[in-house]
């Protein structure tokens, strides 16, 4: 009977250790999910900032061209023509 009792004790110890490992793994998984969510939020914020900076950069390029810089004149002319077409379209819509 003592052999069976030792086997049972050994199994109980091993099951207890496995349960602790499972609990630790679940805790780690939850922490990783939280960290992943935080990282995703940071990435989203950074993407938004990047888009805002791109827009500001384009605006500054156009403003620089309007001030007399020859570097981006073609882009500025294209942008102005695009704006004129949009204004003409709006006027046409209003006159209908």
PDB file of N, CA and C in Angstrom:
ATOM      1  N   UNK A   1       0.803  -1.202   0.000  1.00  0.00           N
ATOM      2  CA  UNK A   1       0.000   0.000   0.000  1.00  0.00           C
ATOM      3  C   UNK A   1       0.845   1.265   0.000  1.00  0.00           C
ATOM      4  N   UNK A   2       2.012   1.206   0.576  1.00  0.00           N
ATOM      5  CA  UNK A   2       2.844   2.396   0.638  1.00  0.00           C
ATOM      6  C   UNK A   2       3.343   2.793  -0.748  1.00  0.00           C
ATOM      7  N   UNK A   3       3.542   1.811  -1.638  1.00  0.00           N
ATOM      8  CA  UNK A   3       3.968   2.113  -2.995  1.00  0.00           C
ATOM      9  C   UNK A   3       2.875   2.884  -3.722  1.00  0.00           C
ATOM     10  N   UNK A   4       1.648   2.478  -3.555  1.00  0.00           N
ATOM     11  CA  UNK A   4       0.517   3.156  -4.187  1.00  0.00           C
ATOM     12  C   UNK A   4       0.366   4.561  -3.601  1.00  0.00           C
ATOM     13  N   UNK A   5       0.548   4.714  -2.303  1.00  0.00           N
ATOM     14  CA  UNK A   5       0.443   6.018  -1.656  1.00  0.00           C
ATOM     15  C   UNK A   5       1.537   6.948  -2.178  1.00  0.00           C
ATOM     16  N   UNK A   6       2.749   6.428  -2.371  1.00  0.00           N
ATOM     17  CA  UNK A   6       3.846   7.245  -2.908  1.00  0.00           C
ATOM     18  C   UNK A   6       3.545   7.691  -4.343  1.00  0.00           C
ATOM     19  N   UNK A   7       3.005   6.782  -5.134  1.00  0.00           N
ATOM     20  CA  UNK A   7       2.649   7.115  -6.513  1.00  0.00           C
ATOM     21  C   UNK A   7       1.584   8.203  -6.527  1.00  0.00           C
ATOM     22  N   UNK A   8       0.599   8.067  -5.664  1.00  0.00           N
ATOM     23  CA  UNK A   8      -0.476   9.066  -5.593  1.00  0.00           C
ATOM     24  C   UNK A   8       0.086  10.409  -5.155  1.00  0.00           C
ATOM     25  N   UNK A   9       0.974  10.410  -4.152  1.00  0.00           N
ATOM     26  CA  UNK A   9       1.585  11.659  -3.696  1.00  0.00           C
ATOM     27  C   UNK A   9       2.400  12.307  -4.814  1.00  0.00           C
ATOM     28  N   UNK A  10       3.141  11.486  -5.538  1.00  0.00           N
ATOM     29  CA  UNK A  10       3.941  12.000  -6.644  1.00  0.00           C
ATOM     30  C   UNK A  10       3.041  12.610  -7.713  1.00  0.00           C
ATOM     31  N   UNK A  11       1.958  11.917  -8.051  1.00  0.00           N
ATOM     32  CA  UNK A  11       1.012  12.430  -9.039  1.00  0.00           C
ATOM     33  C   UNK A  11       0.371  13.731  -8.572  1.00  0.00           C
ATOM     34  N   UNK A  12       0.003  13.787  -7.284  1.00  0.00           N
ATOM     35  CA  UNK A  12      -0.594  15.009  -6.741  1.00  0.00           C
ATOM     36  C   UNK A  12       0.388  16.181  -6.843  1.00  0.00           C
ATOM     37  N   UNK A  13       1.659  15.916  -6.525  1.00  0.00           N
ATOM     38  CA  UNK A  13       2.680  16.972  -6.622  1.00  0.00           C
ATOM     39  C   UNK A  13       2.834  17.438  -8.060  1.00  0.00           C
ATOM     40  N   UNK A  14       2.907  16.495  -8.977  1.00  0.00           N
ATOM     41  CA  UNK A  14       3.076  16.847 -10.380  1.00  0.00           C
ATOM     42  C   UNK A  14       1.866  17.607 -10.913  1.00  0.00           C
ATOM     43  N   UNK A  15       0.664  17.177 -10.541  1.00  0.00           N
ATOM     44  CA  UNK A  15      -0.554  17.871 -10.968  1.00  0.00           C
ATOM     45  C   UNK A  15      -0.574  19.286 -10.384  1.00  0.00           C
ATOM     46  N   UNK A  16      -0.173  19.421  -9.139  1.00  0.00           N
ATOM     47  CA  UNK A  16      -0.115  20.741  -8.506  1.00  0.00           C
ATOM     48  C   UNK A  16       0.857  21.658  -9.234  1.00  0.00           C
ATOM     49  N   UNK A  17       2.037  21.122  -9.595  1.00  0.00           N
ATOM     50  CA  UNK A  17       3.014  21.915 -10.335  1.00  0.00           C
ATOM     51  C   UNK A  17       2.483  22.300 -11.703  1.00  0.00           C
ATOM     52  N   UNK A  18       1.797  21.369 -12.361  1.00  0.00           N
ATOM     53  CA  UNK A  18       1.218  21.674 -13.674  1.00  0.00           C
ATOM     54  C   UNK A  18       0.156  22.761 -13.565  1.00  0.00           C
ATOM     55  N   UNK A  19      -0.648  22.690 -12.529  1.00  0.00           N
ATOM     56  CA  UNK A  19      -1.683  23.715 -12.333  1.00  0.00           C
ATOM     57  C   UNK A  19      -1.034  25.082 -12.129  1.00  0.00           C
ATOM     58  N   UNK A  20       0.047  25.134 -11.324  1.00  0.00           N
ATOM     59  CA  UNK A  20       0.760  26.398 -11.122  1.00  0.00           C
ATOM     60  C   UNK A  20       1.355  26.920 -12.428  1.00  0.00           C
ATOM     61  N   UNK A  21       1.929  26.014 -13.226  1.00  0.00           N
ATOM     62  CA  UNK A  21       2.482  26.437 -14.517  1.00  0.00           C
ATOM     63  C   UNK A  21       1.389  26.969 -15.430  1.00  0.00           C
ATOM     64  N   UNK A  22       0.240  26.313 -15.449  1.00  0.00           N
ATOM     65  CA  UNK A  22      -0.883  26.764 -16.274  1.00  0.00           C
ATOM     66  C   UNK A  22      -1.341  28.147 -15.834  1.00  0.00           C
ATOM     67  N   UNK A  23      -1.447  28.346 -14.526  1.00  0.00           N
ATOM     68  CA  UNK A  23      -1.863  29.646 -14.014  1.00  0.00           C
ATOM     69  C   UNK A  23      -0.855  30.731 -14.380  1.00  0.00           C
ATOM     70  N   UNK A  24       0.437  30.417 -14.270  1.00  0.00           N
ATOM     71  CA  UNK A  24       1.473  31.388 -14.648  1.00  0.00           C
ATOM     72  C   UNK A  24       1.408  31.703 -16.141  1.00  0.00           C
ATOM     73  N   UNK A  25       1.196  30.667 -16.943  1.00  0.00           N
ATOM     74  CA  UNK A  25       1.094  30.886 -18.389  1.00  0.00           C
ATOM     75  C   UNK A  25      -0.127  31.727 -18.743  1.00  0.00           C
ATOM     76  N   UNK A  26      -1.247  31.495 -18.084  1.00  0.00           N
ATOM     77  CA  UNK A  26      -2.449  32.300 -18.330  1.00  0.00           C
ATOM     78  C   UNK A  26      -2.218  33.756 -17.929  1.00  0.00           C
ATOM     79  N   UNK A  27      -1.523  33.948 -16.804  1.00  0.00           N
ATOM     80  CA  UNK A  27      -1.210  35.310 -16.363  1.00  0.00           C
ATOM     81  C   UNK A  27      -0.300  35.991 -17.383  1.00  0.00           C
ATOM     82  N   UNK A  28       0.712  35.280 -17.845  1.00  0.00           N
ATOM     83  CA  UNK A  28       1.616  35.841 -18.854  1.00  0.00           C
ATOM     84  C   UNK A  28       0.871  36.163 -20.142  1.00  0.00           C
ATOM     85  N   UNK A  29      -0.045  35.303 -20.531  1.00  0.00           N
ATOM     86  CA  UNK A  29      -0.836  35.528 -21.737  1.00  0.00           C
ATOM     87  C   UNK A  29      -1.673  36.790 -21.602  1.00  0.00           C
ATOM     88  N   UNK A  30      -2.291  36.974 -20.456  1.00  0.00           N
ATOM     89  CA  UNK A  30      -3.092  38.178 -20.225  1.00  0.00           C
ATOM     90  C   UNK A  30      -2.215  39.427 -20.280  1.00  0.00           C
ATOM     91  N   UNK A  31      -1.025  39.359 -19.666  1.00  0.00           N
ATOM     92  CA  UNK A  31      -0.118  40.501 -19.687  1.00  0.00           C
ATOM     93  C   UNK A  31       0.325  40.815 -21.112  1.00  0.00           C
ATOM     94  N   UNK A  32       0.588  39.781 -21.896  1.00  0.00           N
ATOM     95  CA  UNK A  32       0.992  39.985 -23.282  1.00  0.00           C
ATOM     96  C   UNK A  32      -0.141  40.581 -24.116  1.00  0.00           C
ATOM     97  N   UNK A  33      -1.377  40.163 -23.842  1.00  0.00           N
ATOM     98  CA  UNK A  33      -2.520  40.744 -24.556  1.00  0.00           C
ATOM     99  C   UNK A  33      -2.651  42.233 -24.228  1.00  0.00           C
ATOM    100  N   UNK A  34      -2.452  42.576 -22.969  1.00  0.00           N
ATOM    101  CA  UNK A  34      -2.529  43.981 -22.565  1.00  0.00           C
ATOM    102  C   UNK A  34      -1.418  44.780 -23.243  1.00  0.00           C
ATOM    103  N   UNK A  35      -0.211  44.217 -23.243  1.00  0.00           N
ATOM    104  CA  UNK A  35       0.923  44.893 -23.880  1.00  0.00           C
ATOM    105  C   UNK A  35       0.695  45.048 -25.381  1.00  0.00           C
ATOM    106  N   UNK A  36       0.126  44.032 -26.005  1.00  0.00           N
ATOM    107  CA  UNK A  36      -0.170  44.096 -27.435  1.00  0.00           C
ATOM    108  C   UNK A  36      -1.192  45.191 -27.737  1.00  0.00           C
ATOM    109  N   UNK A  37      -2.215  45.294 -26.895  1.00  0.00           N
ATOM    110  CA  UNK A  37      -3.229  46.328 -27.088  1.00  0.00           C
ATOM    111  C   UNK A  37      -2.606  47.721 -26.944  1.00  0.00           C
ATOM    112  N   UNK A  38      -1.726  47.878 -25.947  1.00  0.00           N
ATOM    113  CA  UNK A  38      -1.051  49.166 -25.768  1.00  0.00           C
ATOM    114  C   UNK A  38      -0.193  49.490 -26.974  1.00  0.00           C
ATOM    115  N   UNK A  39       0.527  48.499 -27.472  1.00  0.00           N
ATOM    116  CA  UNK A  39       1.393  48.714 -28.637  1.00  0.00           C
ATOM    117  C   UNK A  39       0.572  49.075 -29.865  1.00  0.00           C
ATOM    118  N   UNK A  40      -0.558  48.416 -30.051  1.00  0.00           N
ATOM    119  CA  UNK A  40      -1.426  48.723 -31.184  1.00  0.00           C
ATOM    120  C   UNK A  40      -1.942  50.155 -31.089  1.00  0.00           C
ATOM    121  N   UNK A  41      -2.269  50.588 -29.878  1.00  0.00           N
ATOM    122  CA  UNK A  41      -2.751  51.951 -29.682  1.00  0.00           C
ATOM    123  C   UNK A  41      -1.647  52.963 -29.993  1.00  0.00           C
ATOM    124  N   UNK A  42      -0.427  52.658 -29.560  1.00  0.00           N
ATOM    125  CA  UNK A  42       0.704  53.542 -29.840  1.00  0.00           C
ATOM    126  C   UNK A  42       0.948  53.631 -31.343  1.00  0.00           C
ATOM    127  N   UNK A  43       0.897  52.492 -32.016  1.00  0.00           N
ATOM    128  CA  UNK A  43       1.103  52.467 -33.467  1.00  0.00           C
ATOM    129  C   UNK A  43       0.041  53.296 -34.172  1.00  0.00           C
ATOM    130  N   UNK A  44      -1.206  53.168 -33.734  1.00  0.00           N
ATOM    131  CA  UNK A  44      -2.298  53.943 -34.339  1.00  0.00           C
ATOM    132  C   UNK A  44      -2.066  55.435 -34.153  1.00  0.00           C
ATOM    133  N   UNK A  45      -1.648  55.821 -32.953  1.00  0.00           N
ATOM    134  CA  UNK A  45      -1.368  57.228 -32.672  1.00  0.00           C
ATOM    135  C   UNK A  45      -0.225  57.738 -33.542  1.00  0.00           C
ATOM    136  N   UNK A  46       0.811  56.926 -33.665  1.00  0.00           N
ATOM    137  CA  UNK A  46       1.957  57.325 -34.476  1.00  0.00           C
ATOM    138  C   UNK A  46       1.584  57.429 -35.953  1.00  0.00           C
ATOM    139  N   UNK A  47       0.749  56.524 -36.433  1.00  0.00           N
ATOM    140  CA  UNK A  47       0.293  56.607 -37.823  1.00  0.00           C
ATOM    141  C   UNK A  47      -0.496  57.886 -38.071  1.00  0.00           C
ATOM    142  N   UNK A  48      -1.338  58.251 -37.115  1.00  0.00           N
ATOM    143  CA  UNK A  48      -2.104  59.487 -37.229  1.00  0.00           C
ATOM    144  C   UNK A  48      -1.165  60.692 -37.266  1.00  0.00           C
ATOM    145  N   UNK A  49      -0.154  60.672 -36.395  1.00  0.00           N
ATOM    146  CA  UNK A  49       0.812  61.771 -36.375  1.00  0.00           C
ATOM    147  C   UNK A  49       1.584  61.841 -37.685  1.00  0.00           C
ATOM    148  N   UNK A  50       1.958  60.693 -38.216  1.00  0.00           N
ATOM    149  CA  UNK A  50       2.694  60.659 -39.483  1.00  0.00           C
ATOM    150  C   UNK A  50       1.859  61.281 -40.590  1.00  0.00           C
ATOM    151  N   UNK A  51       0.581  60.932 -40.654  1.00  0.00           N
ATOM    152  CA  UNK A  51      -0.297  61.505 -41.687  1.00  0.00           C
ATOM    153  C   UNK A  51      -0.418  63.014 -41.522  1.00  0.00           C
ATOM    154  N   UNK A  52      -0.502  63.476 -40.281  1.00  0.00           N
ATOM    155  CA  UNK A  52      -0.591  64.923 -40.035  1.00  0.00           C
ATOM    156  C   UNK A  52       0.692  65.613 -40.477  1.00  0.00           C
ATOM    157  N   UNK A  53       1.835  64.993 -40.188  1.00  0.00           N
ATOM    158  CA  UNK A  53       3.110  65.579 -40.596  1.00  0.00           C
ATOM    159  C   UNK A  53       3.260  65.587 -42.113  1.00  0.00           C
ATOM    160  N   UNK A  54       2.781  64.545 -42.777  1.00  0.00           N
ATOM    161  CA  UNK A  54       2.828  64.517 -44.239  1.00  0.00           C
ATOM    162  C   UNK A  54       2.005  65.665 -44.817  1.00  0.00           C
ATOM    163  N   UNK A  55       0.824  65.870 -44.242  1.00  0.00           N
ATOM    164  CA  UNK A  55      -0.029  66.958 -44.703  1.00  0.00           C
ATOM    165  C   UNK A  55       0.637  68.311 -44.474  1.00  0.00           C
ATOM    166  N   UNK A  56       1.226  68.480 -43.308  1.00  0.00           N
ATOM    167  CA  UNK A  56       1.923  69.732 -43.014  1.00  0.00           C
ATOM    168  C   UNK A  56       3.100  69.937 -43.963  1.00  0.00           C
ATOM    169  N   UNK A  57       3.802  68.864 -44.274  1.00  0.00           N
ATOM    170  CA  UNK A  57       4.938  68.950 -45.180  1.00  0.00           C
ATOM    171  C   UNK A  57       4.496  69.405 -46.567  1.00  0.00           C
ATOM    172  N   UNK A  58       3.405  68.809 -47.054  1.00  0.00           N
ATOM    173  CA  UNK A  58       2.894  69.208 -48.370  1.00  0.00           C
ATOM    174  C   UNK A  58       2.468  70.673 -48.373  1.00  0.00           C
ATOM    175  N   UNK A  59       1.814  71.088 -47.298  1.00  0.00           N
ATOM    176  CA  UNK A  59       1.391  72.486 -47.186  1.00  0.00           C
ATOM    177  C   UNK A  59       2.596  73.415 -47.177  1.00  0.00           C
ATOM    178  N   UNK A  60       3.625  73.032 -46.441  1.00  0.00           N
ATOM    179  CA  UNK A  60       4.830  73.853 -46.391  1.00  0.00           C
ATOM    180  C   UNK A  60       5.542  73.898 -47.747  1.00  0.00           C
ATOM    181  N   UNK A  61       5.527  72.795 -48.476  1.00  0.00           N
ATOM    182  CA  UNK A  61       6.122  72.793 -49.811  1.00  0.00           C
ATOM    183  C   UNK A  61       5.409  73.794 -50.712  1.00  0.00           C
ATOM    184  N   UNK A  62       4.084  73.773 -50.665  1.00  0.00           N
ATOM    185  CA  UNK A  62       3.295  74.685 -51.500  1.00  0.00           C
ATOM    186  C   UNK A  62       3.541  76.135 -51.080  1.00  0.00           C
ATOM    187  N   UNK A  63       3.549  76.373 -49.780  1.00  0.00           N
ATOM    188  CA  UNK A  63       3.775  77.736 -49.288  1.00  0.00           C
ATOM    189  C   UNK A  63       5.168  78.217 -49.694  1.00  0.00           C
ATOM    190  N   UNK A  64       6.135  77.334 -49.626  1.00  0.00           N
ATOM    191  CA  UNK A  64       7.497  77.684 -50.020  1.00  0.00           C
ATOM    192  C   UNK A  64       7.557  78.039 -51.509  1.00  0.00           C
ATOM    193  N   UNK A  65       6.828  77.291 -52.300  1.00  0.00           N
ATOM    194  CA  UNK A  65       6.796  77.573 -53.739  1.00  0.00           C
ATOM    195  C   UNK A  65       6.134  78.905 -54.022  1.00  0.00           C
ATOM    196  N   UNK A  66       5.066  79.200 -53.281  1.00  0.00           N
ATOM    197  CA  UNK A  66       4.368  80.476 -53.471  1.00  0.00           C
ATOM    198  C   UNK A  66       5.248  81.656 -53.083  1.00  0.00           C
ATOM    199  N   UNK A  67       6.187  81.419 -52.184  1.00  0.00           N
ATOM    200  CA  UNK A  67       7.069  82.497 -51.750  1.00  0.00           C
ATOM    201  C   UNK A  67       8.226  82.718 -52.712  1.00  0.00           C
ATOM    202  N   UNK A  68       8.300  81.923 -53.762  1.00  0.00           N
ATOM    203  CA  UNK A  68       9.304  82.182 -54.781  1.00  0.00           C
ATOM    204  C   UNK A  68      10.318  81.075 -54.974  1.00  0.00           C
ATOM    205  N   UNK A  69      10.194  79.982 -54.265  1.00  0.00           N
ATOM    206  CA  UNK A  69      11.137  78.889 -54.438  1.00  0.00           C
ATOM    207  C   UNK A  69      10.845  78.170 -55.748  1.00  0.00           C
ATOM    208  N   UNK A  70      11.890  77.846 -56.490  1.00  0.00           N
ATOM    209  CA  UNK A  70      11.723  77.173 -57.775  1.00  0.00           C
ATOM    210  C   UNK A  70      11.643  75.653 -57.638  1.00  0.00           C
ATOM    211  N   UNK A  71      11.916  75.116 -56.464  1.00  0.00           N
ATOM    212  CA  UNK A  71      12.003  73.676 -56.273  1.00  0.00           C
ATOM    213  C   UNK A  71      10.690  72.947 -56.539  1.00  0.00           C
ATOM    214  N   UNK A  72       9.598  73.478 -56.028  1.00  0.00           N
ATOM    215  CA  UNK A  72       8.324  72.767 -56.095  1.00  0.00           C
ATOM    216  C   UNK A  72       7.269  73.536 -56.889  1.00  0.00           C
ATOM    217  N   UNK A  73       7.690  74.329 -57.866  1.00  0.00           N
ATOM    218  CA  UNK A  73       6.743  75.146 -58.618  1.00  0.00           C
ATOM    219  C   UNK A  73       5.726  74.305 -59.368  1.00  0.00           C
ATOM    220  N   UNK A  74       6.190  73.228 -59.954  1.00  0.00           N
ATOM    221  CA  UNK A  74       5.291  72.371 -60.736  1.00  0.00           C
ATOM    222  C   UNK A  74       4.186  71.805 -59.834  1.00  0.00           C
ATOM    223  N   UNK A  75       4.575  71.304 -58.661  1.00  0.00           N
ATOM    224  CA  UNK A  75       3.571  70.766 -57.732  1.00  0.00           C
ATOM    225  C   UNK A  75       2.580  71.836 -57.313  1.00  0.00           C
ATOM    226  N   UNK A  76       3.091  73.029 -57.076  1.00  0.00           N
ATOM    227  CA  UNK A  76       2.215  74.128 -56.666  1.00  0.00           C
ATOM    228  C   UNK A  76       1.235  74.485 -57.771  1.00  0.00           C
ATOM    229  N   UNK A  77       1.728  74.554 -59.008  1.00  0.00           N
ATOM    230  CA  UNK A  77       0.845  74.866 -60.130  1.00  0.00           C
ATOM    231  C   UNK A  77      -0.236  73.800 -60.279  1.00  0.00           C
ATOM    232  N   UNK A  78       0.160  72.539 -60.138  1.00  0.00           N
ATOM    233  CA  UNK A  78      -0.825  71.455 -60.230  1.00  0.00           C
ATOM    234  C   UNK A  78      -1.868  71.557 -59.124  1.00  0.00           C
ATOM    235  N   UNK A  79      -1.434  71.884 -57.922  1.00  0.00           N
ATOM    236  CA  UNK A  79      -2.360  72.008 -56.799  1.00  0.00           C
ATOM    237  C   UNK A  79      -3.314  73.182 -57.024  1.00  0.00           C
ATOM    238  N   UNK A  80      -2.782  74.293 -57.492  1.00  0.00           N
ATOM    239  CA  UNK A  80      -3.627  75.463 -57.757  1.00  0.00           C
ATOM    240  C   UNK A  80      -4.636  75.140 -58.859  1.00  0.00           C
ATOM    241  N   UNK A  81      -4.191  74.482 -59.929  1.00  0.00           N
ATOM    242  CA  UNK A  81      -5.117  74.086 -60.997  1.00  0.00           C
ATOM    243  C   UNK A  81      -6.196  73.152 -60.480  1.00  0.00           C
ATOM    244  N   UNK A  82      -5.822  72.247 -59.602  1.00  0.00           N
ATOM    245  CA  UNK A  82      -6.800  71.334 -59.019  1.00  0.00           C
ATOM    246  C   UNK A  82      -7.829  72.105 -58.194  1.00  0.00           C
ATOM    247  N   UNK A  83      -7.358  73.076 -57.407  1.00  0.00           N
ATOM    248  CA  UNK A  83      -8.271  73.891 -56.600  1.00  0.00           C
ATOM    249  C   UNK A  83      -9.197  74.717 -57.488  1.00  0.00           C
ATOM    250  N   UNK A  84      -8.663  75.249 -58.580  1.00  0.00           N
ATOM    251  CA  UNK A  84      -9.487  76.036 -59.510  1.00  0.00           C
ATOM    252  C   UNK A  84     -10.571  75.153 -60.123  1.00  0.00           C
ATOM    253  N   UNK A  85     -10.201  73.927 -60.507  1.00  0.00           N
ATOM    254  CA  UNK A  85     -11.209  73.008 -61.065  1.00  0.00           C
ATOM    255  C   UNK A  85     -12.303  72.703 -60.040  1.00  0.00           C
ATOM    256  N   UNK A  86     -11.899  72.511 -58.779  1.00  0.00           N
ATOM    257  CA  UNK A  86     -12.894  72.257 -57.740  1.00  0.00           C
ATOM    258  C   UNK A  86     -13.820  73.456 -57.557  1.00  0.00           C
ATOM    259  N   UNK A  87     -13.269  74.656 -57.585  1.00  0.00           N
ATOM    260  CA  UNK A  87     -14.082  75.869 -57.448  1.00  0.00           C
ATOM    261  C   UNK A  87     -15.030  76.001 -58.637  1.00  0.00           C
ATOM    262  N   UNK A  88     -14.523  75.756 -59.857  1.00  0.00           N
ATOM    263  CA  UNK A  88     -15.374  75.810 -61.044  1.00  0.00           C
ATOM    264  C   UNK A  88     -16.515  74.803 -60.948  1.00  0.00           C
ATOM    265  N   UNK A  89     -16.206  73.611 -60.446  1.00  0.00           N
ATOM    266  CA  UNK A  89     -17.240  72.583 -60.286  1.00  0.00           C
ATOM    267  C   UNK A  89     -18.302  73.049 -59.286  1.00  0.00           C
ATOM    268  N   UNK A  90     -17.851  73.640 -58.190  1.00  0.00           N
ATOM    269  CA  UNK A  90     -18.805  74.130 -57.192  1.00  0.00           C
ATOM    270  C   UNK A  90     -19.682  75.241 -57.754  1.00  0.00           C
ATOM    271  N   UNK A  91     -19.078  76.139 -58.523  1.00  0.00           N
ATOM    272  CA  UNK A  91     -19.854  77.224 -59.148  1.00  0.00           C
ATOM    273  C   UNK A  91     -20.871  76.639 -60.121  1.00  0.00           C
ATOM    274  N   UNK A  92     -20.452  75.659 -60.885  1.00  0.00           N
ATOM    275  CA  UNK A  92     -21.384  75.020 -61.838  1.00  0.00           C
ATOM    276  C   UNK A  92     -22.534  74.348 -61.109  1.00  0.00           C
ATOM    277  N   UNK A  93     -22.245  73.713 -59.979  1.00  0.00           N
ATOM    278  CA  UNK A  93     -23.287  73.072 -59.186  1.00  0.00           C
ATOM    279  C   UNK A  93     -24.263  74.093 -58.603  1.00  0.00           C
ATOM    280  N   UNK A  94     -23.740  75.236 -58.206  1.00  0.00           N
ATOM    281  CA  UNK A  94     -24.589  76.281 -57.634  1.00  0.00           C
ATOM    282  C   UNK A  94     -25.464  76.942 -58.699  1.00  0.00           C
ATOM    283  N   UNK A  95     -24.974  77.032 -59.920  1.00  0.00           N
ATOM    284  CA  UNK A  95     -25.734  77.707 -60.964  1.00  0.00           C
ATOM    285  C   UNK A  95     -26.809  76.799 -61.534  1.00  0.00           C
ATOM    286  N   UNK A  96     -26.773  75.518 -61.271  1.00  0.00           N
ATOM    287  CA  UNK A  96     -27.818  74.602 -61.780  1.00  0.00           C
ATOM    288  C   UNK A  96     -29.109  74.749 -61.064  1.00  0.00           C
TER     289      UNK A  96
END
